[in-house]
Amino acid sequence: MIKANDPSLSSWVEVPSNSDFPIQNIPFGIFKTEQLSPRVGSRIGDYVIDLKSLFVLGYLKNLPFQISDFDTPALNSLMKHGKKATSDLRNRLSKLFSNDNNDLKNNEHHVSQVLIDVTEVEMLMPVQVGDYTDFYSSRDHATNVGTMFRDPNNALLPNWLWIPVGYHGRASSIVPSGTPIHRPKGQQKPAEDADPIFGPCKLLDFELEMAFVTFDGKPLGDSISTQEAKDYIFGMCIMNDWSARDIQKWEYVPLGPFLAKSFASSISPWIVTMDALEPFSIEGPKQEPEVLPYLKYEGNHHYDIHLEVGILPEKAEETVVCVSNYKHMYWNMAQQLAHHSVNGCNIRCGDMMASGTISGPTPSSFGSMLEISWRGTKPVAMKDGSERKFIQDHDTVVMRGHCEKNGVRIGFGEVETKVLPAKD
Ligand code: MN
């Protein structure tokens, strides 16, 4: 077992019950405050840990890091050190903040420099994302979409059970939680019109997804096997992969998603490491037909992560519209990474790969409004008496995720995004 995952560990920093950030989590992110420039942080309970200060004060000795790995507005330099170094760093932080360790605990002056109340902190983009890939790996989601738009009897396209289908997305428009987005504009082709029209998207939607970020991969031409995949994945966050359904419908043939997807994707700001998620790994679904040899895998690569989505209208209460779980994925991250690199495509440090919309088997677990409202035919009743088919201006969409087992709860916090009207 990874030392830092021990359920019996507790911290000298107070952790509220139901916190996503007990000592067994130790995620990584980028923060700033009014006084402090953007830098690397971790988190316990309601405190952010300033890793630059910890380094300067000498608590991160005998690890392969330099001050420039912490005094930087992205996790990339830290991640450049790879799996072992970042695992060792997490274990060191766990040790420093454990109840039975007095090194930092007893130095009040140092503690006040290192721990910052989370209310004083602004969380920023954790990673400078080079390339963003979006998969389509939930069978229930692909089946729902195929049923709606094609043929209920042949909902899955012939390649779906053979290939972890994906496309190259847009990295520049990935934004952290708290960044508002504007309703996108674009071409739409109403069924009753002969020609397309131009204007603000009318069918704005969220997609509930999880994303993972990678360490440096192998050189161009080499492939990463499912067996090796875990060594190349740093950690995960929640992603709201915004979609403009009406723009998507008109533009996607024959080359797939483009402007309907590239205007924004929002992520939760803490990267929870694969080490921290290890206790929550589970067996995946039986894959039938049997997959090709390069997609076969051993061990557990699926994860039990509880997920939920809420819509918060302006000046009203939040309504939870989806309760789901990452365990509903058909294709896992090891298969996605193996498939992505099987042609020799080089994966780089800071690449982000998303799951595709995560839908479960029941309507209450569908991961997009497209499915929840079944193309707008089943409006959702909101707590304030209004209803939603898609997302309206001034709505805030909130996604949360956490794992729980053996009395330990570790989570991702949330990604919340307010939708502003289209720009003139
Ligand atoms: Mn997506």
Short mmCIF file of C-alpha atoms and ligand atoms in Angstrom, two decimals:
data_model
loop_
_atom_site.label_atom_id
_atom_site.label_comp_id
_atom_site.label_asym_id
_atom_site.label_seq_id
_atom_site.Cartn_x
_atom_site.Cartn_y
_atom_site.Cartn_z
CA MET A 1 0.00 0.00 0.00
CA ILE A 2 1.12 3.57 -0.69
CA LYS A 3 2.03 5.05 2.71
CA ALA A 4 0.10 8.27 2.18
CA ASN A 5 -3.11 6.29 1.52
CA ASP A 6 -3.22 4.65 4.97
CA PRO A 7 -6.83 5.13 6.23
CA SER A 8 -5.55 5.33 9.81
CA LEU A 9 -3.53 8.51 9.13
CA SER A 10 -4.81 11.75 10.59
CA SER A 11 -3.43 15.26 10.40
CA TRP A 12 -2.60 17.93 12.98
CA VAL A 13 -4.43 20.30 10.63
CA GLU A 14 -8.12 20.21 11.41
CA VAL A 15 -10.14 18.57 8.63
CA PRO A 16 -13.94 19.04 8.71
CA SER A 17 -15.91 15.80 8.38
CA ASN A 18 -17.09 15.34 4.79
CA SER A 19 -14.14 17.36 3.50
CA ASP A 20 -12.86 16.29 0.08
CA PHE A 21 -9.33 16.97 1.31
CA PRO A 22 -8.26 14.78 4.24
CA ILE A 23 -4.58 13.87 4.61
CA GLN A 24 -5.14 10.85 2.33
CA ASN A 25 -5.79 13.14 -0.64
CA ILE A 26 -2.86 15.62 -1.03
CA PRO A 27 -3.84 16.97 -4.48
CA PHE A 28 -1.83 19.52 -6.47
CA GLY A 29 -2.91 22.83 -7.94
CA ILE A 30 -1.90 26.42 -8.69
CA PHE A 31 -3.05 29.29 -6.49
CA LYS A 32 -2.43 32.94 -5.80
CA THR A 33 -3.45 35.38 -3.08
CA GLU A 34 -3.40 39.17 -2.86
CA GLN A 35 0.20 38.97 -1.63
CA LEU A 36 1.48 35.76 -3.22
CA SER A 37 2.28 35.25 -6.90
CA PRO A 38 0.86 32.16 -8.66
CA ARG A 39 2.56 29.04 -7.34
CA VAL A 40 2.14 25.34 -6.58
CA GLY A 41 -0.09 24.36 -3.70
CA SER A 42 -1.63 21.35 -2.05
CA ARG A 43 -4.57 21.18 0.31
CA ILE A 44 -5.67 19.77 3.64
CA GLY A 45 -9.14 20.53 4.96
CA ASP A 46 -9.80 24.24 4.55
CA TYR A 47 -6.12 25.16 4.15
CA VAL A 48 -3.96 25.50 1.09
CA ILE A 49 -0.33 24.45 1.54
CA ASP A 50 2.21 26.81 -0.05
CA LEU A 51 4.81 24.41 -1.48
CA LYS A 52 7.19 27.20 -2.45
CA SER A 53 7.37 28.27 1.20
CA LEU A 54 7.77 24.66 2.33
CA PHE A 55 10.67 24.31 -0.08
CA VAL A 56 12.32 27.58 1.00
CA LEU A 57 11.99 26.60 4.67
CA GLY A 58 13.82 23.34 3.93
CA TYR A 59 11.02 20.80 4.37
CA LEU A 60 11.35 19.30 0.88
CA LYS A 61 15.03 18.30 1.02
CA ASN A 62 16.32 15.09 -0.59
CA LEU A 63 13.70 15.22 -3.29
CA PRO A 64 14.71 16.02 -6.89
CA PHE A 65 12.87 19.37 -7.01
CA GLN A 66 14.11 22.93 -7.38
CA ILE A 67 12.45 26.16 -6.32
CA SER A 68 11.44 26.80 -9.95
CA ASP A 69 9.24 23.69 -9.82
CA PHE A 70 7.08 25.39 -7.16
CA ASP A 71 7.47 29.08 -7.98
CA THR A 72 5.59 28.77 -11.26
CA PRO A 73 2.04 29.25 -12.60
CA ALA A 74 1.65 25.62 -13.83
CA LEU A 75 2.28 22.10 -12.53
CA ASN A 76 4.20 21.16 -15.69
CA SER A 77 7.74 21.57 -14.28
CA LEU A 78 6.82 19.49 -11.26
CA MET A 79 5.26 16.83 -13.50
CA LYS A 80 8.38 16.80 -15.70
CA HIS A 81 10.06 14.90 -12.84
CA GLY A 82 7.76 11.95 -13.47
CA LYS A 83 5.85 9.39 -11.48
CA LYS A 84 8.36 8.40 -8.78
CA ALA A 85 9.35 11.96 -7.86
CA THR A 86 5.77 13.20 -7.59
CA SER A 87 4.75 10.11 -5.57
CA ASP A 88 7.68 10.78 -3.21
CA LEU A 89 6.59 14.42 -2.88
CA ARG A 90 3.06 13.39 -1.93
CA ASN A 91 4.43 10.91 0.62
CA ARG A 92 6.65 13.66 2.10
CA LEU A 93 3.69 16.03 2.46
CA SER A 94 1.67 13.27 4.07
CA LYS A 95 4.46 12.65 6.59
CA LEU A 96 4.92 16.37 7.41
CA PHE A 97 1.23 16.87 8.09
CA SER A 98 0.65 13.59 10.00
CA ASN A 99 -0.31 13.81 13.64
CA ASP A 100 2.73 11.87 14.77
CA ASN A 101 5.25 14.15 13.03
CA ASN A 102 6.43 17.27 14.89
CA ASP A 103 8.91 18.72 12.35
CA LEU A 104 6.58 21.41 11.06
CA LYS A 105 3.74 21.14 13.57
CA ASN A 106 5.81 22.56 16.44
CA ASN A 107 7.16 25.54 14.49
CA GLU A 108 4.30 28.01 14.74
CA HIS A 109 6.11 30.65 12.69
CA HIS A 110 6.66 28.24 9.79
CA VAL A 111 3.09 26.91 9.98
CA SER A 112 1.71 30.43 9.60
CA GLN A 113 3.81 30.89 6.45
CA VAL A 114 2.89 27.57 4.90
CA LEU A 115 -0.84 27.23 5.59
CA ILE A 116 -3.25 29.69 3.99
CA ASP A 117 -6.97 29.82 4.66
CA VAL A 118 -8.76 28.65 1.52
CA THR A 119 -11.02 31.72 1.56
CA GLU A 120 -7.97 33.94 0.87
CA VAL A 121 -6.93 31.95 -2.16
CA GLU A 122 -7.78 32.13 -5.84
CA MET A 123 -7.34 28.85 -7.69
CA LEU A 124 -5.92 29.07 -11.23
CA MET A 125 -5.47 26.69 -14.17
CA PRO A 126 -3.41 23.84 -12.67
CA VAL A 127 -1.67 22.74 -15.85
CA GLN A 128 -0.52 24.37 -19.04
CA VAL A 129 -2.33 21.99 -21.37
CA GLY A 130 -0.49 21.26 -24.61
CA ASP A 131 -2.97 18.99 -26.33
CA TYR A 132 -6.49 18.14 -25.30
CA THR A 133 -8.15 14.92 -26.44
CA ASP A 134 -11.78 14.06 -25.78
CA PHE A 135 -12.89 10.44 -25.82
CA TYR A 136 -16.42 9.05 -26.11
CA SER A 137 -16.07 6.14 -23.73
CA SER A 138 -19.40 5.82 -21.92
CA ARG A 139 -21.53 3.14 -23.50
CA ASP A 140 -24.78 4.52 -22.08
CA HIS A 141 -24.01 7.99 -23.45
CA ALA A 142 -23.09 6.68 -26.93
CA THR A 143 -26.22 4.50 -26.92
CA ASN A 144 -28.47 7.41 -25.89
CA VAL A 145 -27.07 9.71 -28.57
CA GLY A 146 -27.29 6.98 -31.23
CA THR A 147 -30.87 6.23 -30.21
CA MET A 148 -31.88 9.88 -30.42
CA PHE A 149 -30.16 10.79 -33.68
CA ARG A 150 -29.93 7.54 -35.64
CA ASP A 151 -31.54 4.20 -34.96
CA PRO A 152 -32.50 2.72 -31.56
CA ASN A 153 -31.81 -0.76 -32.95
CA ASN A 154 -28.31 0.15 -34.11
CA ALA A 155 -27.51 2.87 -31.61
CA LEU A 156 -23.78 2.10 -31.39
CA LEU A 157 -21.82 2.68 -34.59
CA PRO A 158 -19.94 -0.44 -35.80
CA ASN A 159 -16.55 0.79 -34.53
CA TRP A 160 -17.64 1.71 -31.00
CA LEU A 161 -17.02 -1.62 -29.25
CA TRP A 162 -13.63 -1.97 -30.98
CA ILE A 163 -12.10 1.50 -30.66
CA PRO A 164 -12.01 3.98 -27.75
CA VAL A 165 -13.37 6.65 -30.10
CA GLY A 166 -11.96 10.15 -29.59
CA TYR A 167 -11.13 13.44 -31.29
CA HIS A 168 -8.56 16.20 -30.90
CA GLY A 169 -10.09 19.03 -28.90
CA ARG A 170 -9.00 22.60 -28.19
CA ALA A 171 -6.55 23.22 -25.33
CA SER A 172 -6.56 27.03 -25.39
CA SER A 173 -10.12 27.36 -24.11
CA ILE A 174 -9.81 25.09 -21.07
CA VAL A 175 -10.57 27.26 -18.03
CA PRO A 176 -10.60 26.64 -14.27
CA SER A 177 -13.66 26.61 -12.03
CA GLY A 178 -15.01 30.09 -11.37
CA THR A 179 -14.29 31.46 -14.85
CA PRO A 180 -17.57 32.57 -16.43
CA ILE A 181 -18.17 31.75 -20.09
CA HIS A 182 -20.19 33.55 -22.75
CA ARG A 183 -22.85 31.75 -24.73
CA PRO A 184 -21.18 30.94 -28.06
CA LYS A 185 -22.40 32.15 -31.44
CA GLY A 186 -22.36 30.18 -34.65
CA GLN A 187 -24.23 28.67 -37.56
CA GLN A 188 -27.34 26.64 -36.94
CA LYS A 189 -29.64 25.00 -39.43
CA PRO A 190 -33.25 24.90 -38.18
CA ALA A 191 -35.13 21.98 -39.76
CA GLU A 192 -37.80 24.31 -41.18
CA ASP A 193 -35.28 26.62 -42.94
CA ALA A 194 -33.61 25.93 -46.28
CA ASP A 195 -30.40 27.77 -45.31
CA PRO A 196 -28.47 28.04 -42.07
CA ILE A 197 -28.84 31.04 -39.75
CA PHE A 198 -26.24 32.75 -37.56
CA GLY A 199 -26.67 33.75 -33.93
CA PRO A 200 -26.26 32.79 -30.27
CA CYS A 201 -26.48 29.05 -29.62
CA LYS A 202 -29.93 28.11 -28.33
CA LEU A 203 -29.12 24.62 -27.12
CA LEU A 204 -26.21 25.17 -24.72
CA ASP A 205 -25.32 22.02 -22.80
CA PHE A 206 -22.88 20.68 -20.24
CA GLU A 207 -21.07 17.35 -20.47
CA LEU A 208 -20.16 15.63 -17.21
CA GLU A 209 -16.64 14.25 -17.72
CA MET A 210 -13.48 13.33 -15.86
CA ALA A 211 -10.11 14.26 -17.35
CA PHE A 212 -6.58 12.98 -16.73
CA VAL A 213 -3.25 14.75 -17.20
CA THR A 214 -0.12 13.02 -18.40
CA PHE A 215 3.57 12.93 -17.59
CA ASP A 216 5.99 13.01 -20.49
CA GLY A 217 5.30 10.03 -22.75
CA LYS A 218 7.62 8.25 -25.13
CA PRO A 219 9.37 9.65 -28.24
CA LEU A 220 7.41 10.07 -31.47
CA GLY A 221 6.96 6.65 -33.06
CA ASP A 222 6.78 4.68 -29.79
CA SER A 223 3.63 3.41 -28.06
CA ILE A 224 2.52 3.17 -24.44
CA SER A 225 0.97 -0.20 -23.54
CA THR A 226 -2.01 -0.65 -21.21
CA GLN A 227 0.50 -2.26 -18.81
CA GLU A 228 2.65 0.90 -18.80
CA ALA A 229 -0.19 3.43 -18.78
CA LYS A 230 -0.28 4.03 -15.01
CA ASP A 231 3.31 5.30 -15.09
CA TYR A 232 2.33 8.04 -17.53
CA ILE A 233 -0.74 9.46 -15.78
CA PHE A 234 -0.30 12.07 -13.03
CA GLY A 235 -3.87 12.55 -11.87
CA MET A 236 -7.44 13.58 -12.58
CA CYS A 237 -9.90 16.45 -12.35
CA ILE A 238 -13.58 16.96 -13.16
CA MET A 239 -14.37 18.48 -16.53
CA ASN A 240 -17.47 20.23 -17.82
CA ASP A 241 -17.00 19.91 -21.57
CA TRP A 242 -19.42 22.61 -22.79
CA SER A 243 -21.31 21.86 -25.98
CA ALA A 244 -23.49 23.88 -28.34
CA ARG A 245 -25.90 21.21 -29.58
CA ASP A 246 -27.46 23.21 -32.43
CA ILE A 247 -24.08 24.31 -33.81
CA GLN A 248 -22.80 20.74 -33.40
CA LYS A 249 -25.67 19.22 -35.35
CA TRP A 250 -25.02 21.36 -38.45
CA GLU A 251 -21.21 21.32 -38.48
CA TYR A 252 -20.15 17.83 -37.39
CA VAL A 253 -20.39 16.00 -40.73
CA PRO A 254 -17.95 14.71 -41.94
CA LEU A 255 -15.00 15.70 -39.70
CA GLY A 256 -16.63 15.69 -36.27
CA PRO A 257 -16.83 18.28 -33.47
CA PHE A 258 -15.37 21.75 -34.10
CA LEU A 259 -16.79 25.14 -32.98
CA ALA A 260 -19.61 23.51 -31.00
CA LYS A 261 -16.95 22.24 -28.58
CA SER A 262 -13.98 24.58 -28.80
CA PHE A 263 -15.43 27.65 -27.06
CA ALA A 264 -14.88 26.36 -23.50
CA SER A 265 -14.19 23.37 -21.28
CA SER A 266 -14.16 23.99 -17.52
CA ILE A 267 -12.12 21.97 -15.01
CA SER A 268 -11.91 21.59 -11.24
CA PRO A 269 -8.67 23.18 -10.02
CA TRP A 270 -7.13 20.37 -7.94
CA ILE A 271 -5.39 17.47 -9.68
CA VAL A 272 -6.03 14.40 -7.52
CA THR A 273 -3.15 11.98 -8.10
CA MET A 274 -3.56 8.44 -9.40
CA ASP A 275 -1.78 7.38 -6.18
CA ALA A 276 -4.58 8.89 -4.09
CA LEU A 277 -7.22 7.27 -6.30
CA GLU A 278 -5.61 3.81 -6.17
CA PRO A 279 -7.74 2.52 -3.22
CA PHE A 280 -10.87 3.31 -5.25
CA SER A 281 -9.89 1.36 -8.36
CA ILE A 282 -12.35 -1.33 -9.40
CA GLU A 283 -12.88 -3.95 -12.05
CA GLY A 284 -14.38 -2.74 -15.33
CA PRO A 285 -17.28 -4.15 -17.35
CA LYS A 286 -16.80 -7.29 -19.40
CA GLN A 287 -15.86 -6.17 -22.89
CA GLU A 288 -17.67 -8.15 -25.57
CA PRO A 289 -16.58 -8.62 -28.36
CA GLU A 290 -13.13 -9.33 -26.99
CA VAL A 291 -10.88 -6.35 -27.71
CA LEU A 292 -7.80 -6.46 -29.94
CA PRO A 293 -4.57 -7.48 -28.15
CA TYR A 294 -3.17 -3.94 -27.71
CA LEU A 295 -6.34 -2.95 -25.81
CA LYS A 296 -6.32 -5.92 -23.41
CA TYR A 297 -5.37 -5.04 -19.86
CA GLU A 298 -4.65 -6.57 -16.47
CA GLY A 299 -5.58 -5.24 -13.06
CA ASN A 300 -8.14 -2.62 -12.12
CA HIS A 301 -8.19 0.52 -14.26
CA HIS A 302 -11.73 1.71 -13.60
CA TYR A 303 -12.53 3.93 -10.59
CA ASP A 304 -15.48 4.31 -8.27
CA ILE A 305 -16.01 8.09 -8.23
CA HIS A 306 -19.38 9.51 -7.22
CA LEU A 307 -20.37 12.44 -9.44
CA GLU A 308 -23.18 14.97 -9.45
CA VAL A 309 -24.30 17.98 -11.47
CA GLY A 310 -26.40 20.89 -10.23
CA ILE A 311 -27.90 23.89 -12.00
CA LEU A 312 -28.02 27.09 -9.98
CA PRO A 313 -30.27 29.74 -11.53
CA GLU A 314 -29.56 33.35 -10.62
CA LYS A 315 -31.09 34.23 -7.23
CA ALA A 316 -32.50 30.73 -6.70
CA GLU A 317 -31.62 27.43 -5.10
CA GLU A 318 -29.53 24.76 -6.83
CA THR A 319 -31.31 21.78 -8.38
CA VAL A 320 -29.30 18.56 -8.75
CA VAL A 321 -30.06 17.23 -12.23
CA CYS A 322 -27.67 14.27 -12.41
CA VAL A 323 -26.17 11.76 -9.97
CA SER A 324 -23.69 9.44 -11.61
CA ASN A 325 -20.39 7.60 -11.24
CA TYR A 326 -17.16 7.35 -13.20
CA LYS A 327 -17.39 3.55 -12.82
CA HIS A 328 -19.92 3.56 -15.69
CA MET A 329 -17.09 3.95 -18.23
CA TYR A 330 -16.72 1.18 -20.81
CA TRP A 331 -13.17 2.06 -21.94
CA ASN A 332 -10.66 2.89 -19.19
CA MET A 333 -7.74 5.35 -19.11
CA ALA A 334 -5.13 2.65 -19.76
CA GLN A 335 -6.97 1.65 -22.93
CA GLN A 336 -7.45 5.27 -23.98
CA LEU A 337 -3.75 6.04 -23.57
CA ALA A 338 -2.68 2.82 -25.32
CA HIS A 339 -5.02 3.57 -28.20
CA HIS A 340 -3.95 7.21 -28.41
CA SER A 341 -0.28 6.23 -28.76
CA VAL A 342 -0.59 2.96 -30.69
CA ASN A 343 0.11 4.78 -33.97
CA GLY A 344 3.25 6.35 -32.51
CA CYS A 345 1.64 9.65 -31.51
CA ASN A 346 3.82 11.20 -28.80
CA ILE A 347 2.12 12.09 -25.52
CA ARG A 348 3.63 15.09 -23.74
CA CYS A 349 3.78 16.32 -20.17
CA GLY A 350 0.60 18.32 -19.51
CA ASP A 351 -1.61 16.74 -22.13
CA MET A 352 -5.22 16.42 -20.99
CA MET A 353 -7.52 13.56 -21.96
CA ALA A 354 -11.19 13.55 -21.10
CA SER A 355 -13.53 10.60 -20.73
CA GLY A 356 -16.38 11.82 -22.87
CA THR A 357 -19.78 12.41 -21.30
CA ILE A 358 -20.31 9.99 -18.43
CA SER A 359 -23.83 8.60 -18.38
CA GLY A 360 -25.13 5.80 -16.22
CA PRO A 361 -27.89 3.34 -17.06
CA THR A 362 -30.80 5.34 -15.58
CA PRO A 363 -32.19 8.77 -16.62
CA SER A 364 -31.16 10.29 -13.28
CA SER A 365 -27.55 9.42 -14.12
CA PHE A 366 -27.41 10.88 -17.63
CA GLY A 367 -24.49 13.30 -18.00
CA SER A 368 -25.86 15.98 -20.35
CA MET A 369 -29.07 17.99 -20.73
CA LEU A 370 -29.38 16.53 -24.24
CA GLU A 371 -30.00 13.15 -22.60
CA ILE A 372 -31.68 14.33 -19.38
CA SER A 373 -34.30 16.31 -21.32
CA TRP A 374 -34.19 13.75 -24.15
CA ARG A 375 -33.53 16.33 -26.87
CA GLY A 376 -35.78 18.85 -25.15
CA THR A 377 -38.86 16.60 -25.03
CA LYS A 378 -38.70 16.10 -21.23
CA PRO A 379 -38.08 19.41 -19.45
CA VAL A 380 -36.52 19.21 -15.98
CA ALA A 381 -38.45 20.78 -13.09
CA MET A 382 -36.31 23.20 -11.10
CA LYS A 383 -36.71 24.00 -7.40
CA ASP A 384 -37.63 27.62 -8.20
CA GLY A 385 -40.62 26.48 -10.30
CA SER A 386 -38.93 27.08 -13.66
CA GLU A 387 -37.90 24.32 -16.04
CA ARG A 388 -34.82 23.56 -18.11
CA LYS A 389 -34.31 21.77 -21.40
CA PHE A 390 -30.85 23.24 -21.87
CA ILE A 391 -28.72 25.82 -20.00
CA GLN A 392 -29.96 29.43 -19.83
CA ASP A 393 -28.05 32.70 -19.52
CA HIS A 394 -27.06 33.48 -15.90
CA ASP A 395 -27.33 29.80 -14.88
CA THR A 396 -24.35 28.41 -12.98
CA VAL A 397 -23.51 24.75 -13.59
CA VAL A 398 -21.77 22.96 -10.71
CA MET A 399 -20.12 19.55 -10.88
CA ARG A 400 -18.76 17.69 -7.85
CA GLY A 401 -16.98 14.38 -7.38
CA HIS A 402 -15.61 12.23 -4.58
CA CYS A 403 -14.64 8.68 -3.64
CA GLU A 404 -15.46 6.99 -0.34
CA LYS A 405 -14.22 3.72 1.18
CA ASN A 406 -13.13 2.42 4.60
CA GLY A 407 -14.11 5.70 6.25
CA VAL A 408 -11.90 7.74 3.92
CA ARG A 409 -13.45 10.28 1.58
CA ILE A 410 -11.28 11.96 -0.98
CA GLY A 411 -12.70 14.35 -3.52
CA PHE A 412 -12.09 16.81 -6.29
CA GLY A 413 -13.94 19.81 -4.90
CA GLU A 414 -16.04 21.30 -7.65
CA VAL A 415 -16.07 22.97 -11.02
CA GLU A 416 -18.63 25.77 -11.17
CA THR A 417 -19.19 27.96 -14.21
CA LYS A 418 -21.62 30.79 -14.80
CA VAL A 419 -23.05 31.26 -18.28
CA LEU A 420 -23.18 34.89 -19.45
CA PRO A 421 -25.19 36.12 -22.47
CA ALA A 422 -23.58 35.99 -25.91
CA LYS A 423 -21.33 38.95 -26.70
CA ASP A 424 -22.66 41.52 -29.17
MN MN B 1 -16.97 15.96 -24.53
#
